[in-house]
Amino acid sequence: MDAGRRQFLGRCGVVLTGVAAPFASRPDVAQASTGTGTGTHHERFMWSAIEQARSNPKWPFGAVIVRSRTGEILGRGVNTGSDSPLLHGEVVAMNDYVRRNGNQGWADTTLYTTGEPCSMCMSAMAWADLRRVVWASSIDDIRRTDISQIDLTARQVAASARSFYTPELLLGGVLAHHTNHLFREAQRLREEDPSAEVA
């Protein structure tokens, strides 16, 4: 990433939006898992993201950023959209990472999130050059719980950034059976308390 882009991300809290176009699957990008898990390594860190999500039961979008080589958690976040529409769980985790580690070293990290990154969050990851992203519930799973989603997958956003972004891993479905339950429970809580309609 060039110095100008890095400075811009630092000043803006690493929040950017993007537009994506359809694409063909790439060999360097993992396909979504439809099973109940993808191995204890990814599940271990997804549990940490789920723990973050539990702190906002009506909007359970939690994320952690992990040093890929050591497993050290370098940033944490949960959706605080009631404070700002930009503060999705992934962005909160990215801002926490920058606060603790500076705006550097993104390529050596993996972000784990309870929901597939939306186009805003995935664009921020592309600009930061965060090359490994693992999620649980898909955008379609989340949409089924009455949470509005822009109809662009994380893979589509990554593909449209291919002139400057080459992800090493985009993996979905890790512990999705657990997070799908969290999102269904969140829907029930929001229906019981309509004042919680701000994401």
Short mmCIF file of C-alpha atoms in Angstrom, two decimals:
data_model
loop_
_atom_site.label_atom_id
_atom_site.label_comp_id
_atom_site.label_asym_id
_atom_site.label_seq_id
_atom_site.Cartn_x
_atom_site.Cartn_y
_atom_site.Cartn_z
CA MET A 1 0.00 0.00 0.00
CA ASP A 2 1.38 3.41 -0.85
CA ALA A 3 2.13 6.00 1.85
CA GLY A 4 -0.66 8.36 0.74
CA ARG A 5 -3.31 5.65 1.04
CA ARG A 6 -1.93 4.59 4.44
CA GLN A 7 -2.06 8.20 5.73
CA PHE A 8 -5.58 8.66 4.38
CA LEU A 9 -6.76 5.47 6.11
CA GLY A 10 -5.21 6.59 9.37
CA ARG A 11 -6.93 9.99 9.25
CA CYS A 12 -10.30 8.54 8.25
CA GLY A 13 -10.41 5.72 10.77
CA VAL A 14 -9.99 3.21 7.91
CA VAL A 15 -13.64 3.53 6.81
CA LEU A 16 -14.23 3.63 3.06
CA THR A 17 -16.97 2.45 0.73
CA GLY A 18 -16.74 0.75 -2.63
CA VAL A 19 -18.65 -0.62 -5.56
CA ALA A 20 -18.15 -4.10 -6.91
CA ALA A 21 -18.86 -5.96 -10.10
CA PRO A 22 -19.63 -9.66 -10.60
CA PHE A 23 -16.61 -11.93 -11.03
CA ALA A 24 -15.56 -15.47 -11.60
CA SER A 25 -14.19 -17.44 -8.67
CA ARG A 26 -10.42 -17.15 -8.21
CA PRO A 27 -8.17 -20.04 -7.23
CA ASP A 28 -6.47 -18.07 -4.44
CA VAL A 29 -9.77 -17.40 -2.68
CA ALA A 30 -11.35 -20.20 -0.64
CA GLN A 31 -14.95 -21.12 -1.29
CA ALA A 32 -17.53 -20.84 1.46
CA SER A 33 -17.94 -23.77 3.77
CA THR A 34 -21.40 -25.24 4.03
CA GLY A 35 -20.46 -27.55 6.88
CA THR A 36 -20.47 -26.88 10.59
CA GLY A 37 -16.83 -25.88 10.81
CA THR A 38 -13.51 -25.66 9.03
CA GLY A 39 -11.07 -26.84 11.63
CA THR A 40 -10.15 -25.92 15.15
CA HIS A 41 -7.73 -23.13 14.14
CA HIS A 42 -10.40 -20.95 12.52
CA GLU A 43 -13.08 -22.02 14.99
CA ARG A 44 -10.92 -20.92 17.94
CA PHE A 45 -10.76 -17.34 16.68
CA MET A 46 -14.37 -17.33 15.48
CA TRP A 47 -15.40 -18.09 19.07
CA SER A 48 -13.57 -14.88 20.06
CA ALA A 49 -15.57 -12.94 17.46
CA ILE A 50 -18.78 -14.55 18.76
CA GLU A 51 -17.86 -13.45 22.27
CA GLN A 52 -17.54 -9.88 21.00
CA ALA A 53 -20.92 -10.19 19.24
CA ARG A 54 -22.66 -11.27 22.44
CA SER A 55 -22.04 -7.82 23.91
CA ASN A 56 -24.61 -6.43 21.43
CA PRO A 57 -27.35 -9.09 21.36
CA LYS A 58 -29.69 -7.15 19.03
CA TRP A 59 -26.95 -6.53 16.42
CA PRO A 60 -24.44 -9.41 16.95
CA PHE A 61 -21.73 -8.38 14.51
CA GLY A 62 -18.45 -9.08 16.33
CA ALA A 63 -14.92 -9.20 14.96
CA VAL A 64 -11.35 -9.86 16.02
CA ILE A 65 -8.08 -9.27 14.19
CA VAL A 66 -5.40 -11.87 14.81
CA ARG A 67 -1.70 -11.98 13.97
CA SER A 68 -1.72 -14.85 11.47
CA ARG A 69 1.56 -16.44 12.58
CA THR A 70 1.11 -16.32 16.36
CA GLY A 71 -2.64 -16.14 16.99
CA GLU A 72 -2.28 -13.02 19.12
CA ILE A 73 -5.48 -10.95 19.11
CA LEU A 74 -4.53 -7.44 17.99
CA GLY A 75 -7.96 -5.79 17.67
CA ARG A 76 -11.55 -6.38 18.77
CA GLY A 77 -14.88 -4.86 17.86
CA VAL A 78 -18.63 -5.13 17.93
CA ASN A 79 -21.27 -3.23 15.98
CA THR A 80 -21.95 0.15 17.55
CA GLY A 81 -24.08 1.47 14.71
CA SER A 82 -26.27 3.39 17.13
CA ASP A 83 -23.26 5.71 17.61
CA SER A 84 -22.45 5.99 13.89
CA PRO A 85 -23.58 4.11 10.77
CA LEU A 86 -19.90 3.52 9.97
CA LEU A 87 -19.20 1.53 13.13
CA HIS A 88 -19.79 -2.02 11.95
CA GLY A 89 -18.01 -4.70 13.99
CA GLU A 90 -15.18 -5.10 11.47
CA VAL A 91 -14.53 -1.35 11.30
CA VAL A 92 -14.56 -1.07 15.11
CA ALA A 93 -12.01 -3.91 15.23
CA MET A 94 -9.89 -2.21 12.54
CA ASN A 95 -9.98 1.08 14.47
CA ASP A 96 -8.98 -0.78 17.65
CA TYR A 97 -6.11 -2.41 15.74
CA VAL A 98 -4.88 1.00 14.49
CA ARG A 99 -5.16 2.49 17.99
CA ARG A 100 -3.09 -0.36 19.47
CA ASN A 101 -0.65 -1.15 16.62
CA GLY A 102 -0.62 1.78 14.23
CA ASN A 103 -1.74 1.67 10.61
CA GLN A 104 0.76 -1.01 9.59
CA GLY A 105 1.19 -4.78 9.38
CA TRP A 106 -2.25 -5.52 7.94
CA ALA A 107 -0.93 -8.15 5.51
CA ASP A 108 0.21 -10.28 8.46
CA THR A 109 -3.26 -10.45 10.04
CA THR A 110 -6.52 -12.37 9.72
CA LEU A 111 -9.89 -10.82 10.51
CA TYR A 112 -12.60 -13.09 11.94
CA THR A 113 -16.18 -11.82 11.91
CA THR A 114 -19.57 -13.26 12.80
CA GLY A 115 -21.14 -12.00 9.56
CA GLU A 116 -19.85 -11.79 6.01
CA PRO A 117 -18.34 -8.31 5.58
CA CYS A 118 -20.60 -5.81 3.86
CA SER A 119 -19.29 -3.80 0.92
CA MET A 120 -18.16 -0.94 3.20
CA CYS A 121 -16.23 -3.21 5.55
CA MET A 122 -14.71 -5.35 2.80
CA SER A 123 -13.63 -2.21 0.95
CA ALA A 124 -11.88 -0.95 4.10
CA MET A 125 -10.08 -4.32 4.35
CA ALA A 126 -9.01 -4.10 0.71
CA TRP A 127 -7.67 -0.54 1.18
CA ALA A 128 -5.78 -1.68 4.29
CA ASP A 129 -4.44 -4.77 2.47
CA LEU A 130 -5.90 -7.10 5.09
CA ARG A 131 -5.50 -10.30 3.06
CA ARG A 132 -7.15 -12.98 5.21
CA VAL A 133 -10.84 -12.71 6.12
CA VAL A 134 -12.93 -15.46 7.74
CA TRP A 135 -16.64 -15.10 8.46
CA ALA A 136 -19.46 -17.19 9.86
CA SER A 137 -22.96 -16.22 8.61
CA SER A 138 -23.34 -15.23 4.96
CA ILE A 139 -24.98 -12.04 3.74
CA ASP A 140 -27.96 -14.17 2.67
CA ASP A 141 -28.20 -15.76 6.15
CA ILE A 142 -28.14 -12.30 7.74
CA ARG A 143 -30.73 -10.94 5.30
CA ARG A 144 -33.10 -13.76 6.33
CA THR A 145 -33.18 -12.23 9.84
CA ASP A 146 -34.54 -8.91 8.54
CA ILE A 147 -31.21 -7.09 8.57
CA SER A 148 -30.81 -5.08 5.39
CA GLN A 149 -27.69 -5.87 3.38
CA ILE A 150 -26.26 -4.43 0.17
CA ASP A 151 -26.38 -7.21 -2.40
CA LEU A 152 -22.62 -7.53 -2.90
CA THR A 153 -20.64 -10.40 -1.45
CA ALA A 154 -17.23 -9.97 0.14
CA ARG A 155 -15.77 -11.90 -2.79
CA GLN A 156 -17.35 -9.51 -5.30
CA VAL A 157 -15.90 -6.49 -3.51
CA ALA A 158 -12.46 -8.15 -3.33
CA ALA A 159 -12.60 -9.01 -7.03
CA SER A 160 -13.44 -5.46 -8.01
CA ALA A 161 -10.36 -4.27 -6.07
CA ARG A 162 -8.04 -6.70 -7.87
CA SER A 163 -5.94 -3.90 -9.38
CA PHE A 164 -4.43 -3.31 -5.91
CA TYR A 165 -5.75 -6.09 -3.62
CA THR A 166 -4.91 -9.80 -3.70
CA PRO A 167 -6.52 -11.68 -0.80
CA GLU A 168 -4.90 -14.88 0.42
CA LEU A 169 -8.03 -16.25 2.11
CA LEU A 170 -11.72 -15.39 1.96
CA LEU A 171 -13.50 -18.13 3.89
CA GLY A 172 -17.14 -18.24 4.94
CA GLY A 173 -19.30 -20.59 6.96
CA VAL A 174 -17.02 -21.10 9.99
CA LEU A 175 -19.34 -21.80 12.95
CA ALA A 176 -22.25 -20.41 10.92
CA HIS A 177 -24.71 -22.70 12.72
CA HIS A 178 -23.87 -20.81 15.94
CA THR A 179 -23.95 -17.33 14.47
CA ASN A 180 -27.13 -17.99 12.47
CA HIS A 181 -28.74 -18.78 15.83
CA LEU A 182 -27.38 -15.50 17.25
CA PHE A 183 -28.84 -13.54 14.33
CA ARG A 184 -32.24 -15.29 14.66
CA GLU A 185 -32.27 -14.52 18.39
CA ALA A 186 -31.32 -10.90 17.60
CA GLN A 187 -34.28 -10.69 15.23
CA ARG A 188 -36.60 -11.88 18.02
CA LEU A 189 -35.15 -9.29 20.43
CA ARG A 190 -35.57 -6.48 17.88
CA GLU A 191 -39.17 -7.52 17.22
CA GLU A 192 -39.89 -7.42 20.97
CA ASP A 193 -38.24 -3.98 21.27
CA PRO A 194 -38.70 -1.97 18.05
CA SER A 195 -36.75 0.94 19.54
CA ALA A 196 -33.61 -1.10 18.77
CA GLU A 197 -33.98 -0.60 15.02
CA VAL A 198 -30.74 1.37 14.66
CA ALA A 199 -27.93 -0.95 13.52
#
